[in-house]
Amino acid sequence: MNGINLFPLFLSFKVASASVAIALITGIPLAYFLSRNKNRLSYFIDSLMNLPIIFPPTVLGYYLLVLLGRQSHIGKFLENNFDIMIVFTPLGAVLASTIVSIPYLIKAAKVSFEEVDKDYINAARVMGKTETVIFFTIILPIAWRGVISGVSMAFARALGDFGTTLMVAGSIPDETLTMPIAIYNSLQADDGKTANIMVLIMTIIALATLFIISRLSYKRKGERNA
Amino acid sequence: MLEVNATKILGDFTLNVNFTHERGILSIIGSSGCGKSMTLKCIAGLITPDSGTITINDKTLYSTDSKINIPARLRKIGFVFQNSALFPHMSVYKNIEYGISDKPRKIREQAVKDIIERTHLNGLGKRFPHQLSGGQQQRCALARTLVTEPEILLLDEPFSAADGHTKHILESELITIIKHNFHKPVLLVTHNIEEAYRLSDRIMIIENGRCVQTAAKDKVIDHPASVNAARITGCKNIFPADIISSSGKETIIKCGEMTISAAGIVPDKDNIFIGIRAHYINILSEQTSGINIFPCKIIEVTEGIFSTTVITECGGNLFRAEISKTSEALKVFRKNKKLFIQIPPEKIFFTTE
């Protein structure tokens, strides 16, 4: 692979990993909240979770720019107090791909949390356990397949994000240029070889994700029959 | 001593239960959706009542007046669920250990070992729930509950997942284990009156969210407190009755076109009904002298394995009788002869709506 700049590949992996990590930390508690509460607030948050899927990526990116740009309140606050800039930095790319990928994680986790039989939770309660202990010892271990499949989907989505990342982080070579944008750029520059290799890598990752997800759901069915 | 007085409104269903239970097994019986399981869940703290008080041994678990609502995890209650609810990702050993995981390791190991022995689960510690038979699963569920040394044991239809033959074995296994290892109050929810009678000391009948009757099991069978209670306890023959006369020993009643003599005590209420259980009714091939013998018309005969069910019409009432398969009357019936039913006066009970 001489002559090919692999920076976009590594950046994409770093960005996607960071996004999934953030999505896990914030998304799992949110998914748990949504699975346990059925009220107006939870329905509202639940539908809000669909927005990143429904919105065109550029529109979503535009909103993030307005919300977090250097001229916005939040942007100014972060820059003045912490010297943090989001727009046109790798941080912006992480934020963009977190926003577009977190719905997939939350949805998958929420469904698998809901599928945990209420009797297991009640049994653990009468056996003297707190809700937090029950979450880590009963709910998460029983629902982990759903969580992993959500993580895989979120990772794939984060890795492949184009529009939102381009809007928020731009495509500064060796700084914020991620794989999907690099593919586009190399095609624009008539560099078919680079584009092909990158497309191949992305395809393998997508297929691997698909394999993991179907493998997990297959095992889940098998376990029930046992 | 368990004292429950709780009300919970859910949509158009109202649960309003009021009972006490001191020792032995109390069966809670009623049709599905009558609030049996809900009652257990209120006691366990898995459902919060709207108002009332729940106390165990003078310790208040729930009280609207003093704003007490102890969370389920602090109530020290043993609960066995219908489908055992064993944690599928944990071995038998881990399931049993789960409730005492905060205790020191030595005590924990001894307690688990001990209860595995008592519940006859020896050698199964490393198995996972799906590798156990239904009976082993319920024994494991019982073991993991007993190991926490609860103040009361609540069993929510623990045998309903088992079928016929295995059910009887499971029943006697579980009840033997409980009787040998647990000497505090036990509540057993069931919808099967036979099961309730076999296993418990007292029976409570719930109907539409209300306790209709709580009494010693024989009293519930002999004197159901209401028509529905009588039906729930399996009585097939219940008729509205008009009291003609009542002396200390004998009550004469009119039931359709029949005038029947009964020995029970008449409740001082309107809308009196009489009931008689199917196996107390005799079918005779000829009219002998005696009381309460009426000519009848056979409507339907259904042969069971050990007895035969005969539906007869008599004075505008349909009676269902459970008679022996070797009954003389049945042979006569096959020859199309006239038959008579006999209703023993002392087996008739009075009840109201």
Coordinates of C-alpha atoms in Angstrom, one line a residue:
Chain A
M1 CA 0.0 0.0 0.0
N2 CA 2.8 2.4 -0.8
G3 CA 1.8 5.9 -1.4
I4 CA -1.5 5.6 0.3
N5 CA -2.1 7.8 3.3
L6 CA -3.6 5.6 6.0
F7 CA -4.3 8.5 8.3
P8 CA -8.0 8.6 7.5
L9 CA -8.3 4.9 8.3
F10 CA -6.8 5.3 11.8
L11 CA -8.6 8.6 12.4
S12 CA -11.9 6.9 11.5
F13 CA -11.2 4.0 13.9
K14 CA -10.2 6.4 16.7
V15 CA -13.3 8.6 16.1
A16 CA -15.7 5.6 15.9
S17 CA -14.2 4.0 19.1
A18 CA -14.4 7.2 21.0
S19 CA -18.0 7.7 19.8
V20 CA -19.0 4.2 20.8
A21 CA -17.4 4.7 24.2
I22 CA -19.3 7.9 24.7
A23 CA -22.5 6.3 23.4
L24 CA -22.1 3.4 25.9
I25 CA -21.5 5.6 28.9
T26 CA -24.5 7.9 28.1
G27 CA -26.7 5.5 26.1
I28 CA -26.8 2.5 28.4
P29 CA -28.2 4.4 31.4
L30 CA -30.6 6.2 29.0
A31 CA -31.7 2.9 27.4
Y32 CA -32.3 1.4 30.9
F33 CA -34.3 4.5 31.9
L34 CA -36.4 4.1 28.7
S35 CA -36.9 0.4 29.3
R36 CA -38.2 0.9 32.8
N37 CA -40.3 4.0 32.5
K38 CA -43.4 4.3 30.4
N39 CA -44.5 7.9 30.7
R40 CA -44.7 11.0 28.6
L41 CA -41.1 12.0 29.3
S42 CA -39.8 8.6 28.2
Y43 CA -41.9 8.6 25.1
F44 CA -40.7 12.0 24.3
I45 CA -37.0 11.1 24.7
D46 CA -37.6 7.9 22.8
S47 CA -38.9 9.8 19.8
L48 CA -36.2 12.3 20.1
M49 CA -33.8 9.4 19.7
N50 CA -35.1 8.9 16.2
L51 CA -34.2 12.4 15.1
P52 CA -30.6 11.6 14.1
I53 CA -31.9 8.7 12.0
I54 CA -34.7 10.8 10.4
F55 CA -32.8 14.0 9.8
P56 CA -30.6 14.4 6.7
P57 CA -27.0 14.2 7.9
T58 CA -26.2 17.7 6.5
V59 CA -29.2 19.2 8.3
L60 CA -28.1 17.5 11.5
G61 CA -24.6 18.8 11.0
Y62 CA -26.0 22.3 10.4
Y63 CA -27.8 22.2 13.7
L64 CA -24.7 21.1 15.5
L65 CA -22.7 23.9 13.9
V66 CA -25.3 26.4 15.0
L67 CA -25.4 25.0 18.5
L68 CA -21.6 24.5 19.0
G69 CA -19.9 26.8 16.5
R70 CA -17.4 29.4 17.7
Q71 CA -20.1 32.1 17.6
S72 CA -22.6 30.1 19.6
H73 CA -23.1 30.4 23.4
I74 CA -21.9 26.9 24.1
G75 CA -19.0 27.2 21.7
K76 CA -17.9 30.6 23.2
F77 CA -18.2 29.2 26.7
L78 CA -16.1 26.2 25.9
E79 CA -13.5 28.2 24.1
N80 CA -13.2 30.9 26.7
N81 CA -13.2 28.7 29.8
F82 CA -11.6 25.5 28.7
D83 CA -9.9 26.4 25.5
I84 CA -11.9 23.6 23.8
M85 CA -12.9 24.0 20.2
I86 CA -15.3 21.5 18.7
V87 CA -16.0 22.7 15.2
F88 CA -13.4 21.6 12.6
T89 CA -11.4 19.5 15.1
P90 CA -11.3 15.7 15.6
L91 CA -13.4 16.4 18.7
G92 CA -16.1 17.7 16.3
A93 CA -15.9 14.4 14.3
V94 CA -16.3 12.4 17.5
L95 CA -19.3 14.5 18.5
A96 CA -20.9 14.2 15.1
S97 CA -20.5 10.4 14.8
T98 CA -21.7 10.0 18.4
I99 CA -24.9 11.8 17.6
V100 CA -25.6 9.8 14.5
S101 CA -24.7 6.4 16.0
I102 CA -26.1 6.6 19.6
P103 CA -29.8 5.9 18.5
Y104 CA -28.8 2.5 17.2
L105 CA -27.2 1.5 20.5
I106 CA -30.0 2.9 22.6
K107 CA -32.7 1.2 20.6
A108 CA -31.0 -2.2 20.6
A109 CA -30.1 -2.0 24.3
K110 CA -33.6 -0.7 25.3
V111 CA -35.3 -3.6 23.5
S112 CA -33.1 -6.2 25.1
F113 CA -33.5 -4.6 28.6
E114 CA -37.2 -4.8 28.1
E115 CA -37.1 -8.4 27.2
V116 CA -35.6 -9.4 30.5
D117 CA -38.4 -11.1 32.4
K118 CA -39.9 -9.0 35.1
D119 CA -39.9 -12.0 37.5
Y120 CA -36.1 -12.1 37.4
I121 CA -35.9 -8.5 38.6
N122 CA -38.6 -9.1 41.2
A123 CA -36.9 -12.3 42.4
A124 CA -33.7 -10.3 42.8
R125 CA -35.5 -7.5 44.6
V126 CA -37.1 -9.8 47.2
M127 CA -33.6 -11.4 47.6
G128 CA -32.4 -8.1 49.0
K129 CA -30.7 -6.4 46.0
T130 CA -30.7 -2.8 45.1
E131 CA -31.7 -1.7 41.6
T132 CA -28.1 -0.9 40.7
V133 CA -26.9 -4.3 41.8
I134 CA -29.8 -5.9 39.9
F135 CA -28.8 -4.0 36.7
F136 CA -25.2 -5.2 36.8
T137 CA -25.8 -8.7 38.0
I138 CA -29.1 -9.6 36.3
I139 CA -30.3 -7.3 33.6
L140 CA -26.9 -6.6 31.8
P141 CA -25.7 -10.2 31.9
I142 CA -29.0 -11.4 30.5
A143 CA -29.3 -8.6 27.9
W144 CA -25.7 -8.4 26.8
R145 CA -26.2 -9.8 23.4
G146 CA -28.6 -7.0 22.5
V147 CA -26.1 -4.5 23.9
I148 CA -23.3 -6.0 21.8
S149 CA -25.4 -6.0 18.7
G150 CA -26.3 -2.3 19.4
V151 CA -22.6 -1.5 19.9
S152 CA -21.7 -3.2 16.6
M153 CA -24.3 -1.2 14.7
A154 CA -23.3 2.0 16.4
F155 CA -19.7 1.4 15.6
A156 CA -20.4 0.7 11.9
R157 CA -22.6 3.7 11.7
A158 CA -20.0 5.9 13.4
L159 CA -17.3 4.6 11.1
G160 CA -19.2 5.4 8.0
D161 CA -20.6 8.8 8.8
F162 CA -20.1 11.3 6.0
G163 CA -22.4 14.2 6.0
T164 CA -22.6 15.2 9.6
T165 CA -18.9 14.8 10.1
L166 CA -18.1 16.8 7.0
M167 CA -20.4 19.6 8.2
V168 CA -19.0 19.7 11.8
A169 CA -15.4 18.7 11.4
G170 CA -14.7 19.5 7.8
S171 CA -12.1 17.5 5.8
I172 CA -8.8 18.9 6.8
P173 CA -6.2 16.4 5.6
D174 CA -4.2 14.7 8.4
E175 CA -6.5 16.4 10.9
T176 CA -10.2 15.7 10.5
L177 CA -10.3 13.8 7.2
T178 CA -12.1 10.5 8.0
M179 CA -12.4 7.5 5.7
P180 CA -15.7 8.0 4.0
I181 CA -14.7 11.6 3.1
A182 CA -11.3 10.4 2.0
I183 CA -13.0 7.9 -0.4
Y184 CA -15.0 10.7 -1.8
N185 CA -12.0 13.0 -2.1
S186 CA -9.9 10.3 -3.8
L187 CA -12.6 9.7 -6.4
Q188 CA -12.8 13.4 -7.0
A189 CA -9.0 13.5 -7.5
D190 CA -9.3 10.5 -9.9
D191 CA -7.3 8.3 -7.5
G192 CA -9.3 5.1 -8.1
K193 CA -6.7 2.9 -6.4
T194 CA -6.9 4.5 -3.0
A195 CA -10.6 4.7 -3.3
N196 CA -10.8 1.0 -4.0
I197 CA -8.6 -0.1 -1.1
M198 CA -10.6 2.1 1.3
V199 CA -13.9 0.8 0.0
L200 CA -12.7 -2.7 0.4
I201 CA -11.7 -2.0 4.0
M202 CA -15.1 -0.4 4.8
T203 CA -16.9 -3.3 3.1
I204 CA -15.0 -5.9 5.2
I205 CA -15.8 -4.0 8.4
A206 CA -19.5 -3.7 7.4
L207 CA -19.7 -7.5 6.6
A208 CA -18.0 -8.4 9.9
T209 CA -20.5 -6.3 11.8
L210 CA -23.3 -7.9 10.1
F211 CA -21.8 -11.3 10.9
I212 CA -21.4 -10.5 14.6
I213 CA -25.0 -9.3 14.8
S214 CA -26.6 -12.3 13.1
R215 CA -24.4 -14.6 15.1
L216 CA -25.5 -13.1 18.3
S217 CA -29.2 -13.3 17.5
Y218 CA -28.8 -16.9 16.2
K219 CA -27.2 -17.9 19.5
R220 CA -29.9 -16.2 21.5
K221 CA -32.5 -18.3 19.8
G222 CA -30.5 -21.5 20.3
E223 CA -30.2 -20.7 24.0
R224 CA -34.0 -20.4 24.4
N225 CA -34.6 -23.8 22.8
A226 CA -32.0 -25.5 25.0
Chain B
M1 CA -48.2 -13.3 62.3
L2 CA -49.1 -11.6 59.0
E3 CA -51.7 -8.9 58.9
V4 CA -52.9 -7.5 55.6
N5 CA -55.3 -4.8 54.9
A6 CA -54.7 -3.3 51.5
T7 CA -56.5 -1.5 48.7
K8 CA -55.1 -1.1 45.2
I9 CA -57.1 0.4 42.3
L10 CA -55.9 -0.6 38.8
G11 CA -58.2 0.8 36.1
D12 CA -61.7 -0.7 36.8
F13 CA -60.3 -3.4 39.0
T14 CA -60.1 -2.9 42.8
L15 CA -58.2 -5.1 45.1
N16 CA -59.3 -4.9 48.6
V17 CA -57.9 -7.6 50.8
N18 CA -58.2 -8.0 54.5
F19 CA -56.8 -11.0 56.4
T20 CA -54.5 -12.3 59.0
H21 CA -52.4 -15.5 59.0
E22 CA -50.4 -16.8 61.9
R23 CA -49.0 -20.2 61.1
G24 CA -49.1 -23.1 58.7
I25 CA -50.1 -22.9 55.1
L26 CA -52.8 -20.6 53.9
S27 CA -54.0 -21.2 50.4
I28 CA -55.3 -18.2 48.4
I29 CA -57.8 -19.4 45.8
G30 CA -59.8 -17.7 43.2
S31 CA -60.4 -17.5 39.4
S32 CA -57.7 -16.0 37.3
G33 CA -57.4 -12.2 37.4
C34 CA -59.1 -12.1 40.8
G35 CA -56.1 -10.5 42.5
K36 CA -54.4 -13.6 44.1
S37 CA -51.0 -12.9 42.7
M38 CA -51.4 -9.2 43.2
T39 CA -52.0 -9.8 46.9
L40 CA -48.7 -11.6 47.2
K41 CA -46.9 -8.9 45.3
C42 CA -48.3 -6.2 47.6
I43 CA -47.0 -8.2 50.6
A44 CA -43.6 -8.6 49.0
G45 CA -43.4 -4.9 48.1
L46 CA -43.3 -5.5 44.4
I47 CA -46.6 -3.6 44.0
T48 CA -47.4 -0.6 46.2
P49 CA -51.0 -0.5 47.4
D50 CA -52.9 2.7 47.3
S51 CA -53.8 2.5 51.0
G52 CA -53.8 0.2 54.0
T53 CA -51.4 -1.5 56.3
I54 CA -49.2 -4.7 56.0
T55 CA -47.4 -6.0 59.0
I56 CA -45.4 -9.1 59.8
N57 CA -44.7 -10.0 63.4
D58 CA -45.6 -6.4 64.5
K59 CA -43.1 -5.0 62.0
T60 CA -44.8 -2.6 59.7
L61 CA -44.0 -3.1 56.0
Y62 CA -46.5 -0.8 54.6
S63 CA -48.8 1.8 56.1
T64 CA -50.4 4.8 54.5
D65 CA -51.2 6.3 57.9
S66 CA -47.7 6.4 59.1
K67 CA -46.2 6.8 55.6
I68 CA -44.2 3.6 55.8
N69 CA -43.3 1.7 52.6
I70 CA -40.3 -0.6 53.2
P71 CA -38.7 -1.5 49.9
A72 CA -39.0 -5.2 48.7
R73 CA -35.3 -5.8 49.3
L74 CA -35.6 -5.0 53.0
R75 CA -38.8 -7.0 53.8
K76 CA -37.2 -10.4 54.3
I77 CA -39.8 -12.2 52.3
G78 CA -39.4 -15.5 50.4
F79 CA -41.1 -15.6 47.0
V80 CA -41.4 -18.5 44.7
F81 CA -42.6 -17.6 41.2
Q82 CA -44.8 -19.5 38.9
N83 CA -42.1 -20.3 36.4
S84 CA -39.3 -20.5 39.1
A85 CA -37.6 -17.3 37.7
L86 CA -34.2 -18.8 38.2
F87 CA -31.5 -16.5 36.8
P88 CA -30.7 -18.2 33.5
H89 CA -27.1 -17.0 33.4
M90 CA -26.2 -18.4 36.8
S91 CA -25.6 -22.0 37.9
V92 CA -27.8 -23.6 40.6
Y93 CA -25.1 -22.8 43.2
K94 CA -24.8 -19.1 42.1
N95 CA -28.6 -18.8 42.1
I96 CA -28.8 -20.0 45.6
E97 CA -25.9 -18.0 46.8
Y98 CA -27.2 -14.8 45.2
G99 CA -29.5 -13.7 48.0
I100 CA -26.7 -14.1 50.7
S101 CA -23.8 -12.8 48.6
D102 CA -23.1 -10.1 51.2
K103 CA -22.4 -12.6 54.0
P104 CA -18.8 -13.8 54.7
R105 CA -17.6 -16.6 52.4
K106 CA -17.4 -19.4 55.0
I107 CA -21.0 -18.8 56.2
R108 CA -22.2 -18.5 52.7
E109 CA -20.6 -21.7 51.5
Q110 CA -22.0 -23.6 54.5
A111 CA -25.5 -22.2 54.1
V112 CA -25.6 -23.1 50.4
K113 CA -24.2 -26.6 51.0
D114 CA -26.8 -27.1 53.7
I115 CA -29.8 -26.0 51.7
I116 CA -28.7 -27.9 48.6
E117 CA -28.8 -31.0 50.9
R118 CA -32.2 -30.2 52.4
T119 CA -33.8 -29.6 49.0
H120 CA -32.2 -32.7 47.5
L121 CA -30.2 -30.9 44.8
N122 CA -27.0 -32.7 45.6
G123 CA -24.7 -32.8 42.6
L124 CA -26.6 -30.3 40.6
G125 CA -24.8 -27.2 41.8
K126 CA -22.9 -26.6 38.6
R127 CA -25.9 -27.1 36.3
F128 CA -27.7 -24.2 34.7
P129 CA -31.5 -23.7 35.1
H130 CA -32.3 -25.0 31.6
Q131 CA -30.4 -28.2 32.4
L132 CA -32.8 -29.0 35.2
S133 CA -36.2 -30.7 35.2
G134 CA -39.3 -28.7 36.2
G135 CA -39.3 -30.1 39.7
Q136 CA -35.6 -29.5 40.2
Q137 CA -36.1 -25.9 39.0
Q138 CA -38.8 -25.3 41.6
R139 CA -36.7 -26.9 44.3
C140 CA -33.9 -24.7 43.4
A141 CA -36.2 -21.7 43.5
L142 CA -37.3 -22.7 46.9
A143 CA -33.7 -23.3 48.0
R144 CA -32.5 -19.9 47.0
T145 CA -35.5 -18.3 48.9
L146 CA -35.1 -20.4 52.1
V147 CA -31.4 -19.7 52.3
T148 CA -32.2 -16.0 52.9
E149 CA -34.2 -17.0 56.0
P150 CA -37.3 -15.1 55.2
E151 CA -40.0 -14.2 57.7
I152 CA -42.8 -15.5 55.5
L153 CA -42.9 -17.6 52.3
L154 CA -45.1 -16.7 49.4
L155 CA -45.7 -19.3 46.7
D156 CA -47.3 -18.1 43.5
E157 CA -48.8 -21.1 41.7
P158 CA -45.5 -23.0 42.1
F159 CA -46.9 -26.2 40.5
S160 CA -48.8 -24.8 37.6
A161 CA -46.0 -25.3 35.1
A162 CA -45.9 -29.1 35.9
D163 CA -48.4 -31.5 34.4
G164 CA -50.6 -34.3 35.9
H165 CA -48.3 -37.0 37.3
T166 CA -45.2 -34.8 37.9
K167 CA -47.4 -32.2 39.5
H168 CA -48.3 -34.5 42.4
I169 CA -44.7 -35.5 42.9
L170 CA -43.6 -31.9 42.9
E171 CA -46.4 -30.9 45.2
S172 CA -45.5 -33.4 47.9
E173 CA -41.7 -32.8 47.4
L174 CA -42.1 -29.0 47.9
I175 CA -44.5 -29.3 50.8
T176 CA -42.4 -31.8 52.6
I177 CA -39.3 -29.6 52.2
I178 CA -41.3 -26.6 53.4
K179 CA -42.8 -28.4 56.4
H180 CA -39.4 -29.7 57.5
N181 CA -37.4 -26.6 57.0
F182 CA -39.7 -23.6 57.4
H183 CA -41.8 -23.0 60.4
K184 CA -43.2 -19.6 59.7
P185 CA -46.3 -18.6 57.8
V186 CA -46.7 -19.7 54.2
L187 CA -49.1 -18.3 51.6
L188 CA -49.9 -20.5 48.6
V189 CA -51.7 -19.0 45.6
T190 CA -53.5 -21.5 43.5
H191 CA -56.7 -21.8 41.4
N192 CA -57.1 -25.5 42.1
I193 CA -59.3 -26.3 45.1
E194 CA -58.1 -29.9 45.3
E195 CA -54.5 -28.6 45.6
A196 CA -55.5 -26.0 48.2
Y197 CA -57.3 -28.6 50.3
R198 CA -54.5 -31.1 50.1
L199 CA -51.7 -28.8 50.9
S200 CA -53.0 -26.1 53.3
D201 CA -54.4 -25.7 56.7
R202 CA -56.6 -22.7 55.9
I203 CA -58.1 -21.4 52.7
M204 CA -58.9 -17.9 51.7
I205 CA -61.2 -17.3 48.8
I206 CA -60.7 -14.1 46.7
E207 CA -63.4 -13.0 44.3
N208 CA -63.1 -9.9 42.2
G209 CA -60.3 -8.5 44.4
R210 CA -62.2 -9.1 47.7
C211 CA -61.6 -11.7 50.4
V212 CA -64.9 -13.6 50.5
Q213 CA -63.9 -16.1 53.1
T214 CA -60.9 -17.0 55.2
A215 CA -61.3 -20.1 57.3
A216 CA -60.1 -23.6 58.2
K217 CA -60.2 -25.6 55.0
D218 CA -63.0 -27.9 56.1
K219 CA -65.2 -24.9 57.1
V220 CA -64.6 -23.4 53.6
I221 CA -65.7 -26.6 51.9
D222 CA -68.7 -27.3 54.2
H223 CA -69.9 -23.7 54.5
P224 CA -68.8 -21.5 51.6
A225 CA -69.6 -17.9 52.4
S226 CA -71.2 -17.0 49.1
V227 CA -72.5 -18.5 45.9
N228 CA -69.3 -17.7 44.1
A229 CA -67.2 -19.0 47.0
A230 CA -69.2 -22.3 46.7
R231 CA -68.5 -22.4 42.9
I232 CA -64.8 -21.7 43.4
T233 CA -64.6 -24.5 45.9
G234 CA -66.0 -26.8 43.2
C235 CA -69.7 -27.0 44.2
K236 CA -71.7 -27.8 41.1
N237 CA -75.3 -27.8 42.6
I238 CA -76.4 -24.4 43.8
F239 CA -80.0 -23.2 43.7
P240 CA -81.9 -20.3 45.0
A241 CA -84.2 -21.4 47.8
D242 CA -87.3 -20.1 49.7
I243 CA -87.4 -20.9 53.4
I244 CA -90.7 -22.4 54.3
S245 CA -90.0 -23.2 57.9
S246 CA -87.0 -23.4 60.2
S247 CA -86.8 -25.1 63.5
G248 CA -83.6 -25.7 65.4
K249 CA -82.8 -29.0 63.7
E250 CA -84.7 -28.9 60.5
T251 CA -85.3 -26.4 57.8
I252 CA -87.8 -26.9 55.1
I253 CA -87.1 -25.1 51.8
K254 CA -88.7 -24.8 48.5
C255 CA -86.5 -25.0 45.5
G256 CA -88.3 -24.8 42.2
E257 CA -91.0 -27.4 42.6
M258 CA -89.1 -29.4 45.2
T259 CA -89.6 -29.3 48.9
I260 CA -86.4 -30.2 50.5
S261 CA -85.5 -30.8 54.1
A262 CA -82.1 -29.5 55.2
A263 CA -80.1 -29.7 58.4
G264 CA -77.7 -26.7 58.1
I265 CA -78.0 -23.3 59.8
V266 CA -79.8 -20.7 57.7
P267 CA -77.9 -17.3 57.5
D268 CA -80.1 -14.4 58.6
K269 CA -80.1 -12.8 55.1
D270 CA -82.2 -12.4 52.0
N271 CA -81.5 -14.3 48.8
I272 CA -80.8 -17.7 50.3
F273 CA -79.2 -20.3 48.2
I274 CA -78.6 -24.0 49.0
G275 CA -75.7 -26.0 47.8
I276 CA -74.9 -29.7 47.7
R277 CA -71.7 -31.2 46.4
A278 CA -72.0 -33.6 43.4
H279 CA -70.6 -36.7 45.2
Y280 CA -73.1 -36.4 48.1
I281 CA -76.1 -36.9 45.9
N282 CA -77.2 -40.5 45.5
I283 CA -79.0 -42.0 42.6
L284 CA -81.4 -44.8 43.5
S285 CA -83.0 -47.3 41.3
E286 CA -86.2 -47.5 43.4
Q287 CA -88.0 -45.3 45.8
T288 CA -87.1 -46.3 49.3
S289 CA -88.6 -44.7 52.4
G290 CA -86.6 -41.7 53.6
I291 CA -86.4 -38.0 53.2
N292 CA -85.4 -36.0 50.2
I293 CA -85.9 -38.7 47.7
F294 CA -87.3 -37.4 44.4
P295 CA -88.0 -39.0 41.0
C296 CA -85.7 -37.6 38.4
K297 CA -85.0 -37.6 34.7
I298 CA -81.5 -38.4 33.5
I299 CA -80.3 -35.8 31.1
E300 CA -76.7 -36.8 30.5
V301 CA -74.3 -39.4 31.7
T302 CA -70.5 -38.9 31.3
E303 CA -68.2 -41.6 32.2
G304 CA -65.0 -40.6 34.0
I305 CA -62.1 -42.9 34.9
F306 CA -63.1 -43.5 38.5
S307 CA -66.6 -42.1 38.7
T308 CA -69.5 -41.3 36.5
T309 CA -71.1 -37.9 36.3
V310 CA -74.9 -37.9 35.9
I311 CA -76.9 -34.8 35.2
T312 CA -80.5 -35.1 36.2
E313 CA -83.5 -32.9 36.1
C314 CA -85.7 -32.8 39.1
G315 CA -88.5 -30.4 39.9
G316 CA -87.2 -27.8 37.5
N317 CA -83.6 -28.0 38.9
L318 CA -80.6 -29.6 37.2
F319 CA -78.5 -31.7 39.6
R320 CA -75.1 -33.0 38.9
A321 CA -74.2 -36.2 40.7
E322 CA -70.9 -37.9 40.9
I323 CA -71.5 -41.6 41.4
S324 CA -69.5 -44.8 41.6
K325 CA -69.1 -46.6 38.3
T326 CA -70.4 -49.8 39.9
S327 CA -73.5 -48.1 41.1
E328 CA -76.7 -50.3 40.9
A329 CA -78.6 -47.3 39.6
L330 CA -76.4 -47.0 36.5
K331 CA -77.3 -50.6 35.5
V332 CA -80.9 -49.8 35.9
F333 CA -80.6 -46.6 34.0
R334 CA -79.2 -48.6 31.1
K335 CA -82.4 -50.6 31.1
N336 CA -84.4 -47.3 30.8
K337 CA -86.0 -47.6 34.2
K338 CA -87.2 -44.7 36.3
L339 CA -84.6 -43.3 38.8
F340 CA -84.6 -41.3 42.0
I341 CA -82.2 -38.9 43.5
Q342 CA -81.5 -38.7 47.2
I343 CA -80.1 -35.6 48.8
P344 CA -78.8 -36.2 52.4
P345 CA -80.2 -33.3 54.5
E346 CA -77.0 -32.9 56.6
K347 CA -74.9 -32.4 53.4
I348 CA -76.9 -29.3 52.3
F349 CA -75.3 -26.0 53.1
F350 CA -76.9 -22.5 53.0
T351 CA -75.2 -19.6 51.5
T352 CA -76.1 -16.1 50.1
E353 CA -75.2 -14.2 47.0

